Short mmCIF file of C-alpha atoms and ligand atoms in Angstrom, two decimals:
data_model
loop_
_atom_site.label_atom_id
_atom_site.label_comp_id
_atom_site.label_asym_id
_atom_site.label_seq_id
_atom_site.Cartn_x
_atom_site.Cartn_y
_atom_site.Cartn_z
CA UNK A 106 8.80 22.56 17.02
CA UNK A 107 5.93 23.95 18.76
CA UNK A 108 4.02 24.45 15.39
CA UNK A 109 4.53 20.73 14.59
CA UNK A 110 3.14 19.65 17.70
CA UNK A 111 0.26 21.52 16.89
CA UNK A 112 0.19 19.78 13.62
CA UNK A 113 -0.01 16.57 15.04
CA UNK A 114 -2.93 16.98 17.83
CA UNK A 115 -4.91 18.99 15.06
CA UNK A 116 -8.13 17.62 15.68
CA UNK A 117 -10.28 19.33 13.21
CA UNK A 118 -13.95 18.44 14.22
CA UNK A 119 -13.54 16.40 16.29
CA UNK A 120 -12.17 17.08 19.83
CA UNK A 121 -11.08 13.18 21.05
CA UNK A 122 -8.77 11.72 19.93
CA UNK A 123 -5.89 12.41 17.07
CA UNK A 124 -7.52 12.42 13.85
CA UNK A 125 -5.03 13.16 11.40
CA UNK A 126 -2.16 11.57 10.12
CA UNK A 127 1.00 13.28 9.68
CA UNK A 128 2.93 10.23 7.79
CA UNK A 129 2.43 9.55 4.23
CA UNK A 130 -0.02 7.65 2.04
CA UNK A 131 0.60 3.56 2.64
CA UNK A 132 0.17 1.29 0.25
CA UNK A 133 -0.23 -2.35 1.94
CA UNK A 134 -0.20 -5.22 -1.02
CA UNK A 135 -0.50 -9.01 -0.58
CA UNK A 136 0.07 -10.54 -4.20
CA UNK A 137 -0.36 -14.08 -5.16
CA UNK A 138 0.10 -15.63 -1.42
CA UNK A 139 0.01 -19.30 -0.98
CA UNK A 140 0.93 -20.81 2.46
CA UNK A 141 0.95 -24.13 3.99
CA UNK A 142 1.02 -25.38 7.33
CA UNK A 143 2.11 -28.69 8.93
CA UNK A 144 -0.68 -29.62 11.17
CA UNK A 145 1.65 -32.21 12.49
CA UNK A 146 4.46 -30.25 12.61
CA UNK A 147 4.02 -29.77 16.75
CA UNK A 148 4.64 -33.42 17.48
CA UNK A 149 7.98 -35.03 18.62
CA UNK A 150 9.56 -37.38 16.45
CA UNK A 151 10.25 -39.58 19.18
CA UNK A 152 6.40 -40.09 19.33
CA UNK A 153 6.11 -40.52 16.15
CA UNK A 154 8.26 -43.77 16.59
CA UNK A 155 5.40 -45.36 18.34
CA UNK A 156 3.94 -45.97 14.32
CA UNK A 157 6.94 -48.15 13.86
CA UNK A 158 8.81 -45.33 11.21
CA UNK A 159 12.32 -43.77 10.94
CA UNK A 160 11.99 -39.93 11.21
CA UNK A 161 12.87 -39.40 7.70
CA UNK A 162 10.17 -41.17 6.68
CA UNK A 163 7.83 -39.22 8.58
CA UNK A 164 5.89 -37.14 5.87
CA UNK A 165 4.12 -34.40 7.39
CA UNK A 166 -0.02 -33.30 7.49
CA UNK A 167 0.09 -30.91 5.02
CA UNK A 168 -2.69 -28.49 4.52
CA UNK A 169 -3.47 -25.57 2.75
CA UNK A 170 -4.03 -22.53 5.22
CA UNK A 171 -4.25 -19.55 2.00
CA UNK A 172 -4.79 -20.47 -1.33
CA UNK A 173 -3.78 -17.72 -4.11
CA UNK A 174 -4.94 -14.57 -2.01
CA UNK A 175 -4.59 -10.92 -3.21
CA UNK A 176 -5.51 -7.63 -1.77
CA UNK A 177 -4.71 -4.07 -1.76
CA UNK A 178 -5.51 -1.67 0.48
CA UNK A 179 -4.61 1.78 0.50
CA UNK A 180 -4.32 4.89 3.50
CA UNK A 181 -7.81 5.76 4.64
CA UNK A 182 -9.60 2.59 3.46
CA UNK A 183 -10.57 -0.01 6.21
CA UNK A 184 -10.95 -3.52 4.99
CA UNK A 185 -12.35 -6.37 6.72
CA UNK A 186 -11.41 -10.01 6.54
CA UNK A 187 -14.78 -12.21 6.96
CA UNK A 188 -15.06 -15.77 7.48
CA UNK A 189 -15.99 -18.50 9.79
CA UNK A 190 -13.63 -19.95 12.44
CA UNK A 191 -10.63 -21.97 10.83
CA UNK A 192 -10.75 -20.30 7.29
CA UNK A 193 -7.09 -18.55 7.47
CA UNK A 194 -7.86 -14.63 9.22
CA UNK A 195 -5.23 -15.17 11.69
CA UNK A 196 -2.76 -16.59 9.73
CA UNK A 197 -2.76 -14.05 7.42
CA UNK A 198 -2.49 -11.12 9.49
CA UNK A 199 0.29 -13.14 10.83
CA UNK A 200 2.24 -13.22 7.79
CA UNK A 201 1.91 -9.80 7.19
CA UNK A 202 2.99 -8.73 10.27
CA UNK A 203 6.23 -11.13 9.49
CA UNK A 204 5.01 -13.21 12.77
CA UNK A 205 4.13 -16.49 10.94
CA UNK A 206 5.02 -19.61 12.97
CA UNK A 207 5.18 -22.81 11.48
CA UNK A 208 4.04 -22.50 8.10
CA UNK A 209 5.74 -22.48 4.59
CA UNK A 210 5.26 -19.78 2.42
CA UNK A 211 5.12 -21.30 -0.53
CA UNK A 212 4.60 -18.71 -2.96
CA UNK A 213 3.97 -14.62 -3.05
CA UNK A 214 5.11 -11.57 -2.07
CA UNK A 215 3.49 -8.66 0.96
CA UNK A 216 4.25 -5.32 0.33
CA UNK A 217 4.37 -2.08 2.16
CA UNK A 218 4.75 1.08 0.15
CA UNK A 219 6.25 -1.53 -2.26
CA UNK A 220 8.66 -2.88 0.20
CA UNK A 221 9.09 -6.64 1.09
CA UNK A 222 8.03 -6.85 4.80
CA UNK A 223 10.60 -7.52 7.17
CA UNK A 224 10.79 -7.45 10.50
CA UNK A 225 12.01 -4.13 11.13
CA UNK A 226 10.30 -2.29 8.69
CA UNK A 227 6.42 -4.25 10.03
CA UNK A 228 7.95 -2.70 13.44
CA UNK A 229 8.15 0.74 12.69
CA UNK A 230 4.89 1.04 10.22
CA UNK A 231 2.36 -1.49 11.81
CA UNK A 232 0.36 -1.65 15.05
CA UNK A 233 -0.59 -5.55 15.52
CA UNK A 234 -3.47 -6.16 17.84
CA UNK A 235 -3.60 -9.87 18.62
CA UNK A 236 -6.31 -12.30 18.68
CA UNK A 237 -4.86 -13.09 22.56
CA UNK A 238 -4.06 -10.64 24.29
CA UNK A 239 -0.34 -9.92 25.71
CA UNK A 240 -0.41 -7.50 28.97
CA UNK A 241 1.39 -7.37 31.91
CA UNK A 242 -1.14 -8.90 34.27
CA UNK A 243 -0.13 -6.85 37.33
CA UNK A 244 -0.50 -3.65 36.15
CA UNK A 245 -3.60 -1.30 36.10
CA UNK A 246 -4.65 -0.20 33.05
CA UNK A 247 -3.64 3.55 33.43
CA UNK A 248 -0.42 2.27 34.38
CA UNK A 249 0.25 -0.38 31.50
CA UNK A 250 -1.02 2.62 29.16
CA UNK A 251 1.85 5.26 30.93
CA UNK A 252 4.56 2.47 30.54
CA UNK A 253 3.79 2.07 27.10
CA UNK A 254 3.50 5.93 26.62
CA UNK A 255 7.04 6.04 28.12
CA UNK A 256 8.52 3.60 26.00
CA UNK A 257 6.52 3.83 22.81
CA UNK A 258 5.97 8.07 22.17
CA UNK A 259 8.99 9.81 20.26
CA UNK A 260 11.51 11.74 22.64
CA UNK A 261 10.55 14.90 22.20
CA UNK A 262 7.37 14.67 23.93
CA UNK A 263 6.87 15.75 27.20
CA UNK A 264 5.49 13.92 30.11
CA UNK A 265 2.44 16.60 30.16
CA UNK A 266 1.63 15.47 26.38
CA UNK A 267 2.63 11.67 27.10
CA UNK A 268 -0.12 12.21 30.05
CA UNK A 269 -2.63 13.87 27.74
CA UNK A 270 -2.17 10.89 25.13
CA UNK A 271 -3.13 8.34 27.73
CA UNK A 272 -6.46 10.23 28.69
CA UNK A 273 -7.46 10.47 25.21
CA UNK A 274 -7.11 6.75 24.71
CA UNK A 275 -8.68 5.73 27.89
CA UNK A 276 -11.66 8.15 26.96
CA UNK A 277 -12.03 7.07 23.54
CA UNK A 278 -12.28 3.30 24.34
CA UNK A 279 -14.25 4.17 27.22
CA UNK A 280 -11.68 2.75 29.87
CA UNK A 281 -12.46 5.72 32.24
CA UNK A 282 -14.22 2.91 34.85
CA UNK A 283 -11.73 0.41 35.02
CA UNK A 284 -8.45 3.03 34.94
CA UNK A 285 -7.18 2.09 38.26
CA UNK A 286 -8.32 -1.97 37.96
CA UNK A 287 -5.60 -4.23 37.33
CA UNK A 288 -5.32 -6.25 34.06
CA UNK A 289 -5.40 -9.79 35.38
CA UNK A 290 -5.01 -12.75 32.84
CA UNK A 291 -6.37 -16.01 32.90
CA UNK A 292 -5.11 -17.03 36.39
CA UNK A 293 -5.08 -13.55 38.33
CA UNK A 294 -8.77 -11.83 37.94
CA UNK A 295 -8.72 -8.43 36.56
CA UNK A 296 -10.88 -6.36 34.50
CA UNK A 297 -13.06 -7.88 32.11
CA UNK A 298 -12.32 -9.75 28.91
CA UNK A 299 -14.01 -7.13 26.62
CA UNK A 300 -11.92 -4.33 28.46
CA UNK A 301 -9.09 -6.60 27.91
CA UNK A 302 -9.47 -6.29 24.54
CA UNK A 303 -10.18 -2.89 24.63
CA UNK A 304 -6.86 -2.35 26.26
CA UNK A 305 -5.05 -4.45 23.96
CA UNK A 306 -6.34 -1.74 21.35
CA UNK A 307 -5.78 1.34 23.35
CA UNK A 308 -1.85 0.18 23.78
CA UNK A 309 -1.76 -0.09 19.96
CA UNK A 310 -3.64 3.16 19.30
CA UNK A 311 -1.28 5.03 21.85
CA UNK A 312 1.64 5.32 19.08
CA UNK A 313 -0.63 6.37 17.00
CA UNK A 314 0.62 4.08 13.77
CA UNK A 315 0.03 4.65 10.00
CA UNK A 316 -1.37 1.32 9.38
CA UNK A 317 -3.49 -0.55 12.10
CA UNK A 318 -3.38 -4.19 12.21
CA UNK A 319 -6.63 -6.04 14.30
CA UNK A 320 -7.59 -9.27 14.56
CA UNK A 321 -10.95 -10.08 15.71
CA UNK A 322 -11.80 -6.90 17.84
CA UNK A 323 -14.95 -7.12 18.46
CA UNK A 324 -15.34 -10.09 19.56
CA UNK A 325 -16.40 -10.58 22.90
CA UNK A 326 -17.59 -7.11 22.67
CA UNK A 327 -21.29 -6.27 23.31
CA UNK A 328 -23.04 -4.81 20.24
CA UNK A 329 -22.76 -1.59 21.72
CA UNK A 330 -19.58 -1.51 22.45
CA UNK A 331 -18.84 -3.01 19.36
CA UNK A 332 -20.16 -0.82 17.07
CA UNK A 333 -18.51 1.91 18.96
CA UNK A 334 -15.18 0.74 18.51
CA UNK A 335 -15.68 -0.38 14.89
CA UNK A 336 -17.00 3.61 14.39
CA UNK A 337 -13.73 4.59 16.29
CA UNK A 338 -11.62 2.58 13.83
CA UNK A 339 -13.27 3.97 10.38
CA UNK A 340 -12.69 7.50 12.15
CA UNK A 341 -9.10 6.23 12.02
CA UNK A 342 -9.13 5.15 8.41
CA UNK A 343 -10.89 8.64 7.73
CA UNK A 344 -7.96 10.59 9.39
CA UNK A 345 -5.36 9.07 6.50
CA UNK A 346 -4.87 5.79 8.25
CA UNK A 347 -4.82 2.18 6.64
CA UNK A 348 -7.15 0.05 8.96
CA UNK A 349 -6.86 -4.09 8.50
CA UNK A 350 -9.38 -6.08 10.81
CA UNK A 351 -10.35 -9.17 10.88
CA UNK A 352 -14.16 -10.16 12.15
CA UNK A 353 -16.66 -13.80 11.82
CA UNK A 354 -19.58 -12.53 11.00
CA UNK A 355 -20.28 -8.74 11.73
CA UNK A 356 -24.04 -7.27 12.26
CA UNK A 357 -25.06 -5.08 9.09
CA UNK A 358 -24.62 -1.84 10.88
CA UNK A 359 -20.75 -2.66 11.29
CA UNK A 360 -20.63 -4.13 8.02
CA UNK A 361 -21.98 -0.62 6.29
CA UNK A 362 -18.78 0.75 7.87
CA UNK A 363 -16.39 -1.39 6.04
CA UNK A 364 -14.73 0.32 2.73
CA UNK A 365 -13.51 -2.93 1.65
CA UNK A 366 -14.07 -6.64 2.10
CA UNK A 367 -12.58 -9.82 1.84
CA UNK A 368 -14.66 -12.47 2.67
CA UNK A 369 -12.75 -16.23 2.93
CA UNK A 370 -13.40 -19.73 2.99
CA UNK A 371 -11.14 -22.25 3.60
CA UNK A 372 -7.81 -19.77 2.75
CA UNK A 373 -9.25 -18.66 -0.32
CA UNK A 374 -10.83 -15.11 -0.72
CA UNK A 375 -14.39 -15.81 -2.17
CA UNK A 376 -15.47 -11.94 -2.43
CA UNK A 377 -12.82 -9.31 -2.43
CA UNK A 378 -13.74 -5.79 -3.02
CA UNK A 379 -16.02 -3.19 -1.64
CA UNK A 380 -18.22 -3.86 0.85
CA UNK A 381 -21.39 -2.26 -1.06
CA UNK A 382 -21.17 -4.38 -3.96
CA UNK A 383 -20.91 -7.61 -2.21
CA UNK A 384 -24.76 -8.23 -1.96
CA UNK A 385 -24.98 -7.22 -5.82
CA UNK A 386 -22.24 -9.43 -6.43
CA UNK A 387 -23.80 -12.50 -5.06
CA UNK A 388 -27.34 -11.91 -6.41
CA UNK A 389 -25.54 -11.65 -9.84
CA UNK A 390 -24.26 -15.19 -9.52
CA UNK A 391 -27.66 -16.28 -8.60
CA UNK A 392 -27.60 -16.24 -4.70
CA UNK A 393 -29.67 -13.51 -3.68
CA UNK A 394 -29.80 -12.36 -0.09
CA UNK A 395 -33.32 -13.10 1.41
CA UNK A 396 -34.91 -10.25 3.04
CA UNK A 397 -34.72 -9.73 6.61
CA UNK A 398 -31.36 -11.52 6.65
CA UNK A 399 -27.77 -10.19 7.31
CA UNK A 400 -26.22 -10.40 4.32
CA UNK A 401 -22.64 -11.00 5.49
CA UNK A 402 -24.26 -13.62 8.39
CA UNK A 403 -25.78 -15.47 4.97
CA UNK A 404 -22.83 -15.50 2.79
CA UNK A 405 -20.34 -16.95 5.55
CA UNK A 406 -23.01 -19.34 6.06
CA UNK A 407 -23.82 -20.10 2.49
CA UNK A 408 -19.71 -20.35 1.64
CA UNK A 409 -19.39 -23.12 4.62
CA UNK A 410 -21.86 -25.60 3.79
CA UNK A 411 -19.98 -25.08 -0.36
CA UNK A 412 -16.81 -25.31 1.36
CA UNK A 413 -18.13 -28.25 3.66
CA UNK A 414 -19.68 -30.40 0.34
CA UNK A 415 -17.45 -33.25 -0.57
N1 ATP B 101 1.14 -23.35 12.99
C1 ATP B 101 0.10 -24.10 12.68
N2 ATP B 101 0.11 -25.43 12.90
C2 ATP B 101 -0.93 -26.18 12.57
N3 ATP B 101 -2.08 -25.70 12.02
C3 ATP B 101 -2.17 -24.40 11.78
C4 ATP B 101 -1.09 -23.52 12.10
N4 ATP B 101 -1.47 -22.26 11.74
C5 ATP B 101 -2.71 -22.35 11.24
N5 ATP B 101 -3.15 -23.64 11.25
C6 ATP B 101 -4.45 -24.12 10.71
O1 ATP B 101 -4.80 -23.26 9.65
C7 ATP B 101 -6.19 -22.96 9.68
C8 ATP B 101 -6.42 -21.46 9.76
O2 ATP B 101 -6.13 -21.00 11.06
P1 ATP B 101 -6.38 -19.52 11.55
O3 ATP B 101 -5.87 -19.40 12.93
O4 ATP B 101 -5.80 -18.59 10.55
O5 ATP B 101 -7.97 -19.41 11.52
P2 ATP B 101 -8.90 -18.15 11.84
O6 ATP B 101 -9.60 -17.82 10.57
O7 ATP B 101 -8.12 -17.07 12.48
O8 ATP B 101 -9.96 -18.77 12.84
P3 ATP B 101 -10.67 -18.06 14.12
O9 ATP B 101 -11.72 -17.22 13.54
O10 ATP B 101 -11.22 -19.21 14.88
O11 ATP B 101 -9.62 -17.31 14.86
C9 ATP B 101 -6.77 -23.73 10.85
O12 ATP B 101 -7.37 -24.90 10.36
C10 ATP B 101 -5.58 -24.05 11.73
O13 ATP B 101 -5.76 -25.25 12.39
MG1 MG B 102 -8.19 -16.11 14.31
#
């Protein structure tokens, strides 16, 4: 037992945190996904009566949120969803993570290790940061972290290794200043919004999962900070892990970090594949990246006013 511990805090170069991965290889495969929502879905349908209809002949808003989207990603790859506000990131990672609400899925399959994704099995493989964060506003973060420690680390550990876990977490998102600070929400102040987010991470990162599930970390970030965390996530991927994150518009220095890419407009994947060839890609097709221009700021650009042309 003692040797298997060992195995799973060896941290070969590196001395933070856990950088390998005990589990096996994951295989995470979206195929063919369509999905709708009902934009109008929220309203009562005794306010609808106000336009003078009968409920069932109400037809809903219908409107396309992915249009025929495939991807595979595989342990130790990270892959970034890009795309401007609107164009489907978090509705995606939400029906992956079997959390879609209020949408049809109207064709497709997601697969993990070539398993349909239920509920329990997205429970036990995936860590899902949100885009909003969920934390018990009362606690500091040191204690949210121990609570989740508590509840989250397998039995066998002890509360000497459950303690050690939490330090590395706090130290590798740089939480060491705001430990003690309590986590506030919108209504009670707390620590900040970035360190919010950070913390939001850090609970995720405490179990340490195979596959890691993010949507939009970064923003609200500085660029330090930022680029920091986007390093600590790709040191992740390295150490066997399958990273999934979701980002508008990243600066070029996180975008060199990405294996693979997917950028989107309007639910449908415009570029997927790896993030080097993206530039040659788009120069092929005759849209060449000017110089002294972000290429992944240009393209998200350049696929909105397409998207945007009537
Ligand atoms: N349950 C729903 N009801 C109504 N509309 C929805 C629903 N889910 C998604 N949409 C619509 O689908 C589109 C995609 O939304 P989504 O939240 O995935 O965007 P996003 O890419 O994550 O944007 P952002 O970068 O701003 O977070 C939006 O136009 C949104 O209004
Ligand atoms: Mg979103």
């Amino acid at each position: 037992k003692q040797h298997q511990d060992r195995e799973l805090f060896s941290s070969e170069e590196d001395s933070s945190l856990y950088f390998t991965y005990s589990g096996g290889c994951n295989v995470l495969e979206v195929k063919n996904l369509f999905y709708e929502v009902d934009t109008a879905a929220q309203i009562p349908w005794y306010e609808r009566l106000s336009e003078f209809k009968m409920p069932w002949e109400i037809r809903g808003n219908k409107q396309t949120a992915i249009n025929k989207l495939s991807l595979t990603v595989h342990s130790g790859q990270m892959l970034a969803l890009i795309g401007s506000s609107g164009c489907g990131k978090t509705s995606l990672l939400d029906i992956i993570t079997c959390r879609d609400e209020g949408g049809i899925m109207k064709s497709g399959e997601i697969l993990i290790n070539g398993k349909r994704n239920t509920p329990q099995l997205v429970k036990k493989s995936i860590a899902h940061v949100r885009q909003d964060d969920r934390l018990l506003p009362h606690l500091t973060v040191r204690e949210t972290l121990s609570f989740v420690a508590k509840l989250r680390l397998p039995t066998h550990f002890t509360q000497a290794q459950r303690d050690q876990r939490v330090d590395d977490v706090i130290a590798e998102l740089r939480l060491r200043q705001c430990a003690h600070t309590r986590v506030g929400n919108n209504y009670i102040r707390g620590v900040s919004g970035g360190e919010r987010r950070r913390v939001s991470i850090a609970v995720q990162l405490l179990w340490n999962p195979g596959i890691l599930i993010l949507d939009e970390p970064t923003s609200g970030l500085d660029s330090f900070t930022a680029h920091n965390l986007v390093i600590t996530l790709s040191r992740l991927a390295r150490g066997n892990r399958l990273v999934l994150l979701s980002v508008h518009q990243p600066r070029s220095d996180i975008f060199q970090l990405f294996d693979l890419v997917v950028l989107m407009s309007s639910g449908s994947a415009v570029y997927c594949g790896a993030a080097r060839e993206m530039v040659p890609y788009f120069t092929a097709l005759g849209h060449p990246c000017p110089r002294y221009c972000n290429p992944s700021d240009y393209y998200v650009i350049m696929n909105q006013h397409f998207s945007n042309k009537p």
